[in-house]
């Protein structure tokens, strides 16, 4: 019998909060996700008492881990400031601080700590969904791999994880050393997604703090090993959740994916503005679905008004990283979990992604992103 949410709650009743109350009675527990032997939840407490709760988190994790039918558990402790946004993850940051200057949030100087062993973390983002962000992220990662880099991909799209589909991954990550998770290897990439932990059909109800704790866990409690670059597939859009993520992940830079339509470009501008707000350099813009080559006659059709992204990039002083055509082969491979850079490495599309990857690598350069922060105008 698979373990259910109620089983987990019953087991947690024996875990005591610092004031002696059973944990489920404290109101600190998030929604519990229990699926296929994997259990995931968070405990949200006031930032002032977080130290006292670390022991509770550990005990909760131990108790659930010991339940029959549970193969892995992730319990996050999140500190919430009263009446405000969630504070950064409660556990002490590991590793060296990132190279980027600390920014301020809520009047306090803070910069997210780096992930040990990972040289550069870059975000792939888009102002809105459906522009091909995830397809670009995975093929860019493969392009960077082809340049000889050791690459990881973190699917941070908590609401709609796409890595399981993009890479046709159905296996579950194993737990190592207690509660750390072993990422999955595919096409030479080291990959992790919340989608590996919960079933696709499992409705996920994420409260704000839980999103951040899930992300923190996937960054810091996964055995990423040594990576030259980690590509983070961000959730689409530029809302609060995205802003918080951009702020909490120690990013070296961000790649913005846009289609050439004007509307998407306005969204892309919002994306650029969002990263600027949190002092993350924009490495450049990728124009996806830029042209359509008719498979019958070979004629090129600029159905979306080709060149928009290049023009906008110039206008904002942000590098233009390259373009990817709208092509059935990209759609089919992407949707079948066979990314085109890995499965058709000699074709023109793989070459386009590799060219983009080379530009990204150059932007990251030995000294990191070189361009000064662009001037942003957001039309709303
Ligand atoms: P997002 O992450 O922005 O929501 P996806 O990467 O999931 O976008 O892509 C949305 C859809 O568009 C998918 O079906 C994908 O296969 C398709 N797609 C993405 N890029 C291209 C492209 N260059 N040509 C054709 N189809 C594409």
mmCIF file of C-alpha atoms and ligand atoms in Angstrom:
data_model
loop_
_atom_site.group_PDB
_atom_site.id
_atom_site.type_symbol
_atom_site.label_atom_id
_atom_site.label_comp_id
_atom_site.label_asym_id
_atom_site.label_seq_id
_atom_site.Cartn_x
_atom_site.Cartn_y
_atom_site.Cartn_z
ATOM 1 C CA UNK A 1 0.000 0.000 0.000
ATOM 2 C CA UNK A 2 1.509 3.333 -0.963
ATOM 3 C CA UNK A 3 1.933 5.710 1.898
ATOM 4 C CA UNK A 4 -0.679 8.481 2.010
ATOM 5 C CA UNK A 5 -0.738 12.001 3.279
ATOM 6 C CA UNK A 6 -2.883 10.881 6.234
ATOM 7 C CA UNK A 7 -0.390 8.149 7.151
ATOM 8 C CA UNK A 8 2.333 10.785 7.208
ATOM 9 C CA UNK A 9 0.226 13.102 9.359
ATOM 10 C CA UNK A 10 -0.467 10.279 11.800
ATOM 11 C CA UNK A 11 3.251 9.511 12.066
ATOM 12 C CA UNK A 12 4.091 13.171 12.567
ATOM 13 C CA UNK A 13 1.728 13.342 15.554
ATOM 14 C CA UNK A 14 4.513 11.787 17.630
ATOM 15 C CA UNK A 15 6.926 14.579 16.700
ATOM 16 C CA UNK A 16 6.963 17.366 19.263
ATOM 17 C CA UNK A 17 7.339 21.056 18.488
ATOM 18 C CA UNK A 18 9.648 23.094 20.775
ATOM 19 C CA UNK A 19 6.605 24.017 22.894
ATOM 20 C CA UNK A 20 5.656 20.348 23.320
ATOM 21 C CA UNK A 21 2.664 20.350 20.947
ATOM 22 C CA UNK A 22 2.394 17.584 18.331
ATOM 23 C CA UNK A 23 3.774 18.912 15.043
ATOM 24 C CA UNK A 24 0.491 18.621 13.054
ATOM 25 C CA UNK A 25 -1.226 20.805 15.643
ATOM 26 C CA UNK A 26 1.184 23.729 15.314
ATOM 27 C CA UNK A 27 -0.050 25.077 11.993
ATOM 28 C CA UNK A 28 3.532 25.060 10.736
ATOM 29 C CA UNK A 29 3.125 22.122 8.362
ATOM 30 C CA UNK A 30 2.645 22.727 4.669
ATOM 31 C CA UNK A 31 0.624 20.582 2.336
ATOM 32 C CA UNK A 32 2.107 17.084 2.379
ATOM 33 C CA UNK A 33 2.950 15.562 -0.958
ATOM 34 C CA UNK A 34 3.106 11.776 -0.734
ATOM 35 C CA UNK A 35 3.507 9.966 -3.962
ATOM 36 C CA UNK A 36 4.975 6.640 -4.878
ATOM 37 C CA UNK A 37 6.904 6.337 -1.624
ATOM 38 C CA UNK A 38 8.350 9.860 -1.898
ATOM 39 C CA UNK A 39 7.253 12.306 0.748
ATOM 40 C CA UNK A 40 7.777 16.009 0.618
ATOM 41 C CA UNK A 41 6.632 18.817 2.890
ATOM 42 C CA UNK A 42 7.870 21.899 4.618
ATOM 43 C CA UNK A 43 7.673 23.405 8.066
ATOM 44 C CA UNK A 44 7.244 27.149 8.117
ATOM 45 C CA UNK A 45 8.096 29.027 11.276
ATOM 46 C CA UNK A 46 8.865 32.547 12.352
ATOM 47 C CA UNK A 47 12.431 33.559 11.508
ATOM 48 C CA UNK A 48 13.110 34.372 15.176
ATOM 49 C CA UNK A 49 12.647 30.770 16.363
ATOM 50 C CA UNK A 50 14.092 28.904 13.437
ATOM 51 C CA UNK A 51 17.101 27.463 15.274
ATOM 52 C CA UNK A 52 14.865 25.732 17.809
ATOM 53 C CA UNK A 53 12.969 24.071 14.959
ATOM 54 C CA UNK A 54 15.925 22.556 13.143
ATOM 55 C CA UNK A 55 15.856 19.600 15.538
ATOM 56 C CA UNK A 56 12.103 19.182 14.886
ATOM 57 C CA UNK A 57 12.785 19.088 11.161
ATOM 58 C CA UNK A 58 15.399 16.381 11.630
ATOM 59 C CA UNK A 59 13.149 14.272 13.842
ATOM 60 C CA UNK A 60 10.227 14.672 11.420
ATOM 61 C CA UNK A 61 12.427 13.521 8.571
ATOM 62 C CA UNK A 62 13.635 10.516 10.569
ATOM 63 C CA UNK A 63 10.147 9.492 11.643
ATOM 64 C CA UNK A 64 8.755 9.635 8.104
ATOM 65 C CA UNK A 65 11.800 7.899 6.662
ATOM 66 C CA UNK A 66 11.188 5.010 9.052
ATOM 67 C CA UNK A 67 7.607 4.495 7.828
ATOM 68 C CA UNK A 68 7.042 1.326 5.801
ATOM 69 C CA UNK A 69 6.671 2.143 2.132
ATOM 70 C CA UNK A 70 8.609 5.417 2.270
ATOM 71 C CA UNK A 71 11.661 5.462 0.030
ATOM 72 C CA UNK A 72 12.672 9.099 0.364
ATOM 73 C CA UNK A 73 11.736 12.176 2.343
ATOM 74 C CA UNK A 74 12.452 15.830 1.893
ATOM 75 C CA UNK A 75 11.478 18.063 4.782
ATOM 76 C CA UNK A 76 12.363 21.711 4.447
ATOM 77 C CA UNK A 77 12.411 24.262 7.206
ATOM 78 C CA UNK A 78 11.422 27.691 6.016
ATOM 79 C CA UNK A 79 11.616 30.878 7.988
ATOM 80 C CA UNK A 80 8.867 33.368 7.411
ATOM 81 C CA UNK A 81 9.100 36.918 8.569
ATOM 82 C CA UNK A 82 5.922 38.038 10.255
ATOM 83 C CA UNK A 83 3.733 39.912 7.782
ATOM 84 C CA UNK A 84 6.361 39.765 5.085
ATOM 85 C CA UNK A 85 7.880 37.667 2.375
ATOM 86 C CA UNK A 86 9.548 34.391 3.268
ATOM 87 C CA UNK A 87 13.059 34.768 4.554
ATOM 88 C CA UNK A 88 15.763 32.807 2.807
ATOM 89 C CA UNK A 89 15.975 29.112 3.562
ATOM 90 C CA UNK A 90 16.512 28.564 7.221
ATOM 91 C CA UNK A 91 19.384 26.182 7.087
ATOM 92 C CA UNK A 92 22.874 27.645 7.180
ATOM 93 C CA UNK A 93 24.169 28.321 3.685
ATOM 94 C CA UNK A 94 26.952 26.064 2.506
ATOM 95 C CA UNK A 95 29.965 26.831 0.397
ATOM 96 C CA UNK A 96 31.525 30.030 -0.761
ATOM 97 C CA UNK A 97 29.495 33.107 -1.492
ATOM 98 C CA UNK A 98 28.723 33.780 -5.144
ATOM 99 C CA UNK A 99 30.789 36.277 -7.085
ATOM 100 C CA UNK A 100 27.891 38.648 -7.464
ATOM 101 C CA UNK A 101 27.573 41.546 -5.079
ATOM 102 C CA UNK A 102 25.100 41.089 -2.275
ATOM 103 C CA UNK A 103 21.842 42.828 -2.848
ATOM 104 C CA UNK A 104 19.471 44.161 -0.307
ATOM 105 C CA UNK A 105 16.086 42.823 0.531
ATOM 106 C CA UNK A 106 13.957 43.959 3.425
ATOM 107 C CA UNK A 107 16.740 46.297 4.475
ATOM 108 C CA UNK A 108 19.193 43.466 5.084
ATOM 109 C CA UNK A 109 22.260 42.793 2.958
ATOM 110 C CA UNK A 110 22.227 39.258 1.624
ATOM 111 C CA UNK A 111 23.450 37.279 -1.334
ATOM 112 C CA UNK A 112 22.655 33.647 -1.877
ATOM 113 C CA UNK A 113 25.502 31.289 -1.167
ATOM 114 C CA UNK A 114 26.995 29.347 -4.058
ATOM 115 C CA UNK A 115 26.474 25.650 -4.540
ATOM 116 C CA UNK A 116 29.687 23.785 -3.641
ATOM 117 C CA UNK A 117 31.328 22.268 -6.705
ATOM 118 C CA UNK A 118 29.299 24.311 -9.199
ATOM 119 C CA UNK A 119 31.260 27.048 -10.973
ATOM 120 C CA UNK A 120 28.452 28.977 -12.680
ATOM 121 C CA UNK A 121 24.690 28.867 -12.362
ATOM 122 C CA UNK A 122 22.688 30.453 -15.159
ATOM 123 C CA UNK A 123 18.944 30.904 -15.478
ATOM 124 C CA UNK A 124 16.962 30.365 -18.655
ATOM 125 C CA UNK A 125 13.871 32.516 -18.367
ATOM 126 C CA UNK A 126 11.024 33.911 -20.401
ATOM 127 C CA UNK A 127 8.478 36.618 -19.813
ATOM 128 C CA UNK A 128 5.638 34.220 -20.587
ATOM 129 C CA UNK A 129 4.971 30.536 -21.139
ATOM 130 C CA UNK A 130 5.015 28.655 -24.413
ATOM 131 C CA UNK A 131 7.929 30.456 -26.066
ATOM 132 C CA UNK A 132 10.141 27.367 -25.978
ATOM 133 C CA UNK A 133 12.078 28.210 -22.814
ATOM 134 C CA UNK A 134 12.437 24.617 -21.622
ATOM 135 C CA UNK A 135 13.318 23.313 -25.078
ATOM 136 C CA UNK A 136 15.976 26.019 -25.305
ATOM 137 C CA UNK A 137 17.262 25.294 -21.795
ATOM 138 C CA UNK A 138 17.858 21.619 -22.456
ATOM 139 C CA UNK A 139 19.382 22.087 -25.900
ATOM 140 C CA UNK A 140 21.557 24.923 -24.615
ATOM 141 C CA UNK A 141 22.734 22.617 -21.825
ATOM 142 C CA UNK A 142 23.600 19.968 -24.425
ATOM 143 C CA UNK A 143 25.354 22.618 -26.514
ATOM 144 C CA UNK A 144 27.483 23.568 -23.507
ATOM 145 C CA UNK A 145 28.202 19.873 -22.977
ATOM 146 C CA UNK A 146 29.413 19.678 -26.578
ATOM 147 C CA UNK A 147 31.833 22.502 -25.797
ATOM 148 C CA UNK A 148 33.451 20.207 -23.266
ATOM 149 C CA UNK A 149 31.770 21.513 -20.155
ATOM 150 C CA UNK A 150 30.331 19.455 -17.336
ATOM 151 C CA UNK A 151 26.706 20.530 -17.226
ATOM 152 C CA UNK A 152 23.772 20.136 -14.859
ATOM 153 C CA UNK A 153 20.152 21.113 -15.395
ATOM 154 C CA UNK A 154 17.852 22.102 -12.574
ATOM 155 C CA UNK A 155 14.211 22.277 -13.523
ATOM 156 C CA UNK A 156 12.959 25.053 -11.263
ATOM 157 C CA UNK A 157 9.572 25.172 -12.940
ATOM 158 C CA UNK A 158 7.863 23.896 -9.833
ATOM 159 C CA UNK A 159 4.375 24.444 -11.238
ATOM 160 C CA UNK A 160 4.950 22.718 -14.540
ATOM 161 C CA UNK A 161 8.154 20.687 -14.500
ATOM 162 C CA UNK A 162 9.130 19.739 -18.026
ATOM 163 C CA UNK A 163 12.401 17.833 -17.646
ATOM 164 C CA UNK A 164 10.734 14.422 -17.162
ATOM 165 C CA UNK A 165 9.067 14.855 -20.556
ATOM 166 C CA UNK A 166 11.929 16.620 -22.343
ATOM 167 C CA UNK A 167 14.327 13.820 -21.437
ATOM 168 C CA UNK A 168 11.762 10.984 -21.195
ATOM 169 C CA UNK A 169 12.803 10.298 -17.615
ATOM 170 C CA UNK A 170 10.536 8.029 -15.636
ATOM 171 C CA UNK A 171 12.924 6.760 -13.007
ATOM 172 C CA UNK A 172 13.091 8.284 -9.540
ATOM 173 C CA UNK A 173 16.227 9.700 -7.977
ATOM 174 C CA UNK A 174 17.777 7.568 -5.257
ATOM 175 C CA UNK A 175 18.479 8.838 -1.790
ATOM 176 C CA UNK A 176 22.106 8.829 -0.686
ATOM 177 C CA UNK A 177 23.648 9.437 2.739
ATOM 178 C CA UNK A 178 20.341 9.728 4.478
ATOM 179 C CA UNK A 179 18.456 12.443 2.743
ATOM 180 C CA UNK A 180 20.553 13.765 -0.086
ATOM 181 C CA UNK A 181 19.257 12.921 -3.512
ATOM 182 C CA UNK A 182 21.231 11.527 -6.380
ATOM 183 C CA UNK A 183 20.433 13.404 -9.581
ATOM 184 C CA UNK A 184 19.698 11.525 -12.784
ATOM 185 C CA UNK A 185 22.208 11.297 -15.630
ATOM 186 C CA UNK A 186 20.985 11.621 -19.192
ATOM 187 C CA UNK A 187 22.962 12.407 -22.347
ATOM 188 C CA UNK A 188 25.928 13.327 -20.164
ATOM 189 C CA UNK A 189 23.883 15.889 -18.239
ATOM 190 C CA UNK A 190 23.260 15.761 -14.504
ATOM 191 C CA UNK A 191 19.588 16.602 -14.060
ATOM 192 C CA UNK A 192 17.058 17.177 -11.309
ATOM 193 C CA UNK A 193 13.400 18.113 -11.329
ATOM 194 C CA UNK A 194 10.604 18.162 -8.797
ATOM 195 C CA UNK A 195 8.791 16.226 -11.509
ATOM 196 C CA UNK A 196 11.006 13.214 -10.688
ATOM 197 C CA UNK A 197 9.660 13.167 -7.157
ATOM 198 C CA UNK A 198 5.942 13.429 -7.694
ATOM 199 C CA UNK A 199 3.667 11.773 -10.186
ATOM 200 C CA UNK A 200 2.448 13.890 -13.075
ATOM 201 C CA UNK A 201 -1.144 13.340 -11.983
ATOM 202 C CA UNK A 202 -0.475 14.456 -8.414
ATOM 203 C CA UNK A 203 -2.101 17.825 -8.006
ATOM 204 C CA UNK A 204 0.464 20.092 -6.471
ATOM 205 C CA UNK A 205 -0.644 22.832 -4.208
ATOM 206 C CA UNK A 206 2.311 25.012 -3.525
ATOM 207 C CA UNK A 207 2.205 27.722 -0.954
ATOM 208 C CA UNK A 208 4.739 30.513 -1.378
ATOM 209 C CA UNK A 209 7.274 29.356 1.213
ATOM 210 C CA UNK A 210 7.097 25.796 -0.034
ATOM 211 C CA UNK A 211 8.175 26.847 -3.506
ATOM 212 C CA UNK A 212 11.318 28.332 -2.093
ATOM 213 C CA UNK A 213 12.059 25.375 0.133
ATOM 214 C CA UNK A 214 11.606 22.973 -2.761
ATOM 215 C CA UNK A 215 14.045 25.024 -4.794
ATOM 216 C CA UNK A 216 16.519 25.279 -1.947
ATOM 217 C CA UNK A 217 16.400 21.515 -1.477
ATOM 218 C CA UNK A 218 16.965 20.872 -5.146
ATOM 219 C CA UNK A 219 19.928 23.239 -5.150
ATOM 220 C CA UNK A 220 21.573 22.219 -1.906
ATOM 221 C CA UNK A 221 20.479 18.700 -1.039
ATOM 222 C CA UNK A 222 21.213 17.054 -4.330
ATOM 223 C CA UNK A 223 24.576 15.476 -5.044
ATOM 224 C CA UNK A 224 25.350 17.690 -8.020
ATOM 225 C CA UNK A 225 29.043 16.823 -7.959
ATOM 226 C CA UNK A 226 31.450 19.050 -9.849
ATOM 227 C CA UNK A 227 29.846 21.101 -12.591
ATOM 228 C CA UNK A 228 31.181 23.860 -14.826
ATOM 229 C CA UNK A 229 27.704 25.167 -15.328
ATOM 230 C CA UNK A 230 24.238 24.529 -13.994
ATOM 231 C CA UNK A 231 21.379 25.602 -16.253
ATOM 232 C CA UNK A 232 18.262 26.501 -14.284
ATOM 233 C CA UNK A 233 14.997 26.280 -16.199
ATOM 234 C CA UNK A 234 12.964 28.985 -14.474
ATOM 235 C CA UNK A 235 9.173 29.083 -14.275
ATOM 236 C CA UNK A 236 7.797 31.352 -17.015
ATOM 237 C CA UNK A 237 6.776 34.880 -16.177
ATOM 238 C CA UNK A 238 7.999 37.672 -13.989
ATOM 239 C CA UNK A 239 5.782 37.471 -10.917
ATOM 240 C CA UNK A 240 6.784 37.400 -7.270
ATOM 241 C CA UNK A 241 7.694 33.714 -7.300
ATOM 242 C CA UNK A 242 10.096 34.231 -10.200
ATOM 243 C CA UNK A 243 11.578 37.328 -8.620
ATOM 244 C CA UNK A 244 12.179 35.510 -5.348
ATOM 245 C CA UNK A 245 13.800 32.640 -7.215
ATOM 246 C CA UNK A 246 16.018 34.968 -9.208
ATOM 247 C CA UNK A 247 17.056 36.445 -5.898
ATOM 248 C CA UNK A 248 17.578 33.211 -3.984
ATOM 249 C CA UNK A 249 19.567 31.264 -6.539
ATOM 250 C CA UNK A 250 23.213 32.324 -6.810
ATOM 251 C CA UNK A 251 22.997 33.180 -10.505
ATOM 252 C CA UNK A 252 25.967 34.287 -12.621
ATOM 253 C CA UNK A 253 23.596 35.427 -15.324
ATOM 254 C CA UNK A 254 20.344 34.914 -17.157
ATOM 255 C CA UNK A 255 19.403 33.959 -20.705
ATOM 256 C CA UNK A 256 16.062 35.312 -21.892
ATOM 257 C CA UNK A 257 14.119 33.310 -24.466
ATOM 258 C CA UNK A 258 11.649 35.161 -26.640
ATOM 259 C CA UNK A 259 9.707 34.621 -29.822
ATOM 260 C CA UNK A 260 9.874 37.475 -32.294
ATOM 261 C CA UNK A 261 6.333 38.692 -31.690
ATOM 262 C CA UNK A 262 6.086 42.117 -30.186
ATOM 263 C CA UNK A 263 4.013 40.900 -27.313
ATOM 264 C CA UNK A 264 6.561 38.337 -26.333
ATOM 265 C CA UNK A 265 9.239 40.986 -26.570
ATOM 266 C CA UNK A 266 7.395 43.181 -24.123
ATOM 267 C CA UNK A 267 7.345 40.177 -21.832
ATOM 268 C CA UNK A 268 11.021 39.608 -22.519
ATOM 269 C CA UNK A 269 11.681 43.197 -21.455
ATOM 270 C CA UNK A 270 9.941 42.488 -18.190
ATOM 271 C CA UNK A 271 12.221 39.492 -17.787
ATOM 272 C CA UNK A 272 15.292 41.645 -18.342
ATOM 273 C CA UNK A 273 13.974 44.192 -15.844
ATOM 274 C CA UNK A 274 13.341 41.473 -13.268
ATOM 275 C CA UNK A 275 16.925 40.213 -13.359
ATOM 276 C CA UNK A 276 18.209 43.749 -13.244
ATOM 277 C CA UNK A 277 16.254 44.362 -10.072
ATOM 278 C CA UNK A 278 18.089 41.548 -8.357
ATOM 279 C CA UNK A 279 21.511 42.419 -9.861
ATOM 280 C CA UNK A 280 21.740 39.366 -12.092
ATOM 281 C CA UNK A 281 23.485 40.179 -15.391
ATOM 282 C CA UNK A 282 21.506 39.333 -18.517
ATOM 283 C CA UNK A 283 23.803 37.188 -20.660
ATOM 284 C CA UNK A 284 21.598 37.797 -23.677
ATOM 285 C CA UNK A 285 18.435 37.028 -25.613
ATOM 286 C CA UNK A 286 17.679 33.950 -27.707
ATOM 287 C CA UNK A 287 15.107 34.347 -30.438
ATOM 288 C CA UNK A 288 13.143 31.109 -30.657
ATOM 289 C CA UNK A 289 10.789 30.128 -33.488
ATOM 290 C CA UNK A 290 12.435 32.899 -35.465
ATOM 291 C CA UNK A 291 11.780 31.714 -39.018
ATOM 292 C CA UNK A 292 9.861 28.917 -40.616
ATOM 293 C CA UNK A 293 11.455 27.043 -43.502
ATOM 294 C CA UNK A 294 8.719 25.411 -45.543
ATOM 295 C CA UNK A 295 9.446 21.665 -45.578
ATOM 296 C CA UNK A 296 7.965 21.348 -49.087
ATOM 297 C CA UNK A 297 9.355 24.296 -50.992
ATOM 298 C CA UNK A 298 12.324 25.263 -48.795
ATOM 299 C CA UNK A 299 11.164 28.886 -48.747
ATOM 300 C CA UNK A 300 11.838 30.893 -45.641
ATOM 301 C CA UNK A 301 8.789 32.471 -43.997
ATOM 302 C CA UNK A 302 9.145 35.084 -41.307
ATOM 303 C CA UNK A 303 5.762 34.338 -39.842
ATOM 304 C CA UNK A 304 6.388 36.112 -36.587
ATOM 305 C CA UNK A 305 8.373 39.033 -37.933
ATOM 306 C CA UNK A 306 11.937 37.785 -37.836
ATOM 307 C CA UNK A 307 14.711 39.768 -36.205
ATOM 308 C CA UNK A 308 12.666 41.362 -33.458
ATOM 309 C CA UNK A 309 14.755 39.940 -30.667
ATOM 310 C CA UNK A 310 18.056 40.948 -32.276
ATOM 311 C CA UNK A 311 16.776 44.475 -32.701
ATOM 312 C CA UNK A 312 15.454 44.662 -29.152
ATOM 313 C CA UNK A 313 18.661 43.211 -27.752
ATOM 314 C CA UNK A 314 20.630 45.955 -29.524
ATOM 315 C CA UNK A 315 18.267 48.568 -28.210
ATOM 316 C CA UNK A 316 18.773 47.430 -24.628
ATOM 317 C CA UNK A 317 22.480 46.871 -24.943
ATOM 318 C CA UNK A 318 21.967 43.196 -24.123
ATOM 319 C CA UNK A 319 23.873 40.608 -26.188
ATOM 320 C CA UNK A 320 21.954 38.762 -28.882
ATOM 321 C CA UNK A 321 22.851 35.114 -28.410
ATOM 322 C CA UNK A 322 21.325 33.646 -31.543
ATOM 323 C CA UNK A 323 18.191 32.342 -33.134
ATOM 324 C CA UNK A 324 16.453 29.013 -33.503
ATOM 325 C CA UNK A 325 13.955 28.457 -36.326
ATOM 326 C CA UNK A 326 10.442 27.147 -35.904
ATOM 327 C CA UNK A 327 10.819 23.613 -37.090
ATOM 328 C CA UNK A 328 8.787 20.458 -36.754
ATOM 329 C CA UNK A 329 11.932 18.435 -35.995
ATOM 330 C CA UNK A 330 12.586 20.570 -32.914
ATOM 331 C CA UNK A 331 9.002 20.175 -31.724
ATOM 332 C CA UNK A 332 8.885 16.446 -32.342
ATOM 333 C CA UNK A 333 12.206 15.651 -30.700
ATOM 334 C CA UNK A 334 11.451 17.929 -27.780
ATOM 335 C CA UNK A 335 8.019 16.421 -27.195
ATOM 336 C CA UNK A 336 9.343 12.873 -27.558
ATOM 337 C CA UNK A 337 12.048 13.365 -24.934
ATOM 338 C CA UNK A 338 14.836 13.149 -27.527
ATOM 339 C CA UNK A 339 16.414 16.630 -27.555
ATOM 340 C CA UNK A 340 17.701 17.527 -30.965
ATOM 341 C CA UNK A 341 21.263 18.434 -29.972
ATOM 342 C CA UNK A 342 21.686 14.934 -28.539
ATOM 343 C CA UNK A 343 19.788 12.980 -31.164
ATOM 344 C CA UNK A 344 20.612 14.878 -34.377
ATOM 345 C CA UNK A 345 24.002 16.327 -33.475
ATOM 346 C CA UNK A 346 25.059 16.839 -37.078
ATOM 347 C CA UNK A 347 21.969 18.753 -38.161
ATOM 348 C CA UNK A 348 21.569 22.497 -38.569
ATOM 349 C CA UNK A 349 19.502 22.907 -35.404
ATOM 350 C CA UNK A 350 22.122 21.337 -33.184
ATOM 351 C CA UNK A 351 24.608 23.719 -34.785
ATOM 352 C CA UNK A 352 22.353 26.682 -33.958
ATOM 353 C CA UNK A 353 22.107 25.633 -30.316
ATOM 354 C CA UNK A 354 25.856 25.067 -30.131
ATOM 355 C CA UNK A 355 26.461 28.561 -31.506
ATOM 356 C CA UNK A 356 24.175 29.945 -28.798
ATOM 357 C CA UNK A 357 26.026 27.873 -26.198
ATOM 358 C CA UNK A 358 29.356 29.283 -27.392
ATOM 359 C CA UNK A 359 28.000 32.811 -27.009
ATOM 360 C CA UNK A 360 26.779 32.008 -23.512
ATOM 361 C CA UNK A 361 30.181 30.573 -22.618
ATOM 362 C CA UNK A 362 31.862 33.719 -23.962
ATOM 363 C CA UNK A 363 29.533 35.875 -21.927
ATOM 364 C CA UNK A 364 30.379 33.916 -18.817
ATOM 365 C CA UNK A 365 34.049 34.236 -19.800
ATOM 366 C CA UNK A 366 36.933 33.899 -17.362
ATOM 367 C CA UNK A 367 35.956 37.144 -15.674
ATOM 368 C CA UNK A 368 32.226 36.486 -15.743
ATOM 369 C CA UNK A 369 29.590 38.516 -17.565
ATOM 370 C CA UNK A 370 31.255 41.576 -19.019
ATOM 371 C CA UNK A 371 28.451 43.874 -20.010
ATOM 372 C CA UNK A 372 27.279 46.627 -17.760
ATOM 373 C CA UNK A 373 23.692 46.386 -16.609
ATOM 374 C CA UNK A 374 21.443 47.466 -19.467
ATOM 375 C CA UNK A 375 19.133 50.409 -19.363
ATOM 376 C CA UNK A 376 15.618 49.044 -19.204
ATOM 377 C CA UNK A 377 12.391 50.549 -20.365
ATOM 378 C CA UNK A 378 9.327 48.521 -19.518
ATOM 379 C CA UNK A 379 6.204 49.327 -21.506
ATOM 380 C CA UNK A 380 3.162 48.198 -19.643
HETATM 381 P P1 LIG B 1 8.069 26.893 -22.497
HETATM 382 O O1 LIG B 1 9.088 26.244 -21.622
HETATM 383 O O2 LIG B 1 8.414 28.292 -22.868
HETATM 384 O O3 LIG B 1 6.653 26.767 -22.013
HETATM 385 P P2 LIG B 1 8.460 24.641 -24.291
HETATM 386 O O4 LIG B 1 9.929 24.470 -24.409
HETATM 387 O O5 LIG B 1 7.697 23.691 -23.424
HETATM 388 O O6 LIG B 1 8.108 26.132 -23.881
HETATM 389 O O7 LIG B 1 7.865 24.646 -25.772
HETATM 390 C C1 LIG B 1 6.507 24.808 -26.059
HETATM 391 C C2 LIG B 1 6.177 23.977 -27.300
HETATM 392 O O8 LIG B 1 6.849 24.538 -28.417
HETATM 393 C C3 LIG B 1 6.621 22.534 -27.194
HETATM 394 O O9 LIG B 1 5.698 21.710 -27.827
HETATM 395 C C4 LIG B 1 7.958 22.529 -27.953
HETATM 396 O O10 LIG B 1 8.251 21.273 -28.529
HETATM 397 C C5 LIG B 1 7.694 23.569 -29.015
HETATM 398 N N1 LIG B 1 8.903 24.264 -29.501
HETATM 399 C C6 LIG B 1 9.822 24.916 -28.766
HETATM 400 N N2 LIG B 1 10.769 25.468 -29.564
HETATM 401 C C7 LIG B 1 10.417 25.151 -30.851
HETATM 402 C C8 LIG B 1 10.991 25.421 -32.136
HETATM 403 N N3 LIG B 1 12.085 26.166 -32.261
HETATM 404 N N4 LIG B 1 10.345 24.905 -33.223
HETATM 405 C C9 LIG B 1 9.208 24.176 -33.092
HETATM 406 N N5 LIG B 1 8.617 23.906 -31.922
HETATM 407 C C10 LIG B 1 9.213 24.375 -30.802
#
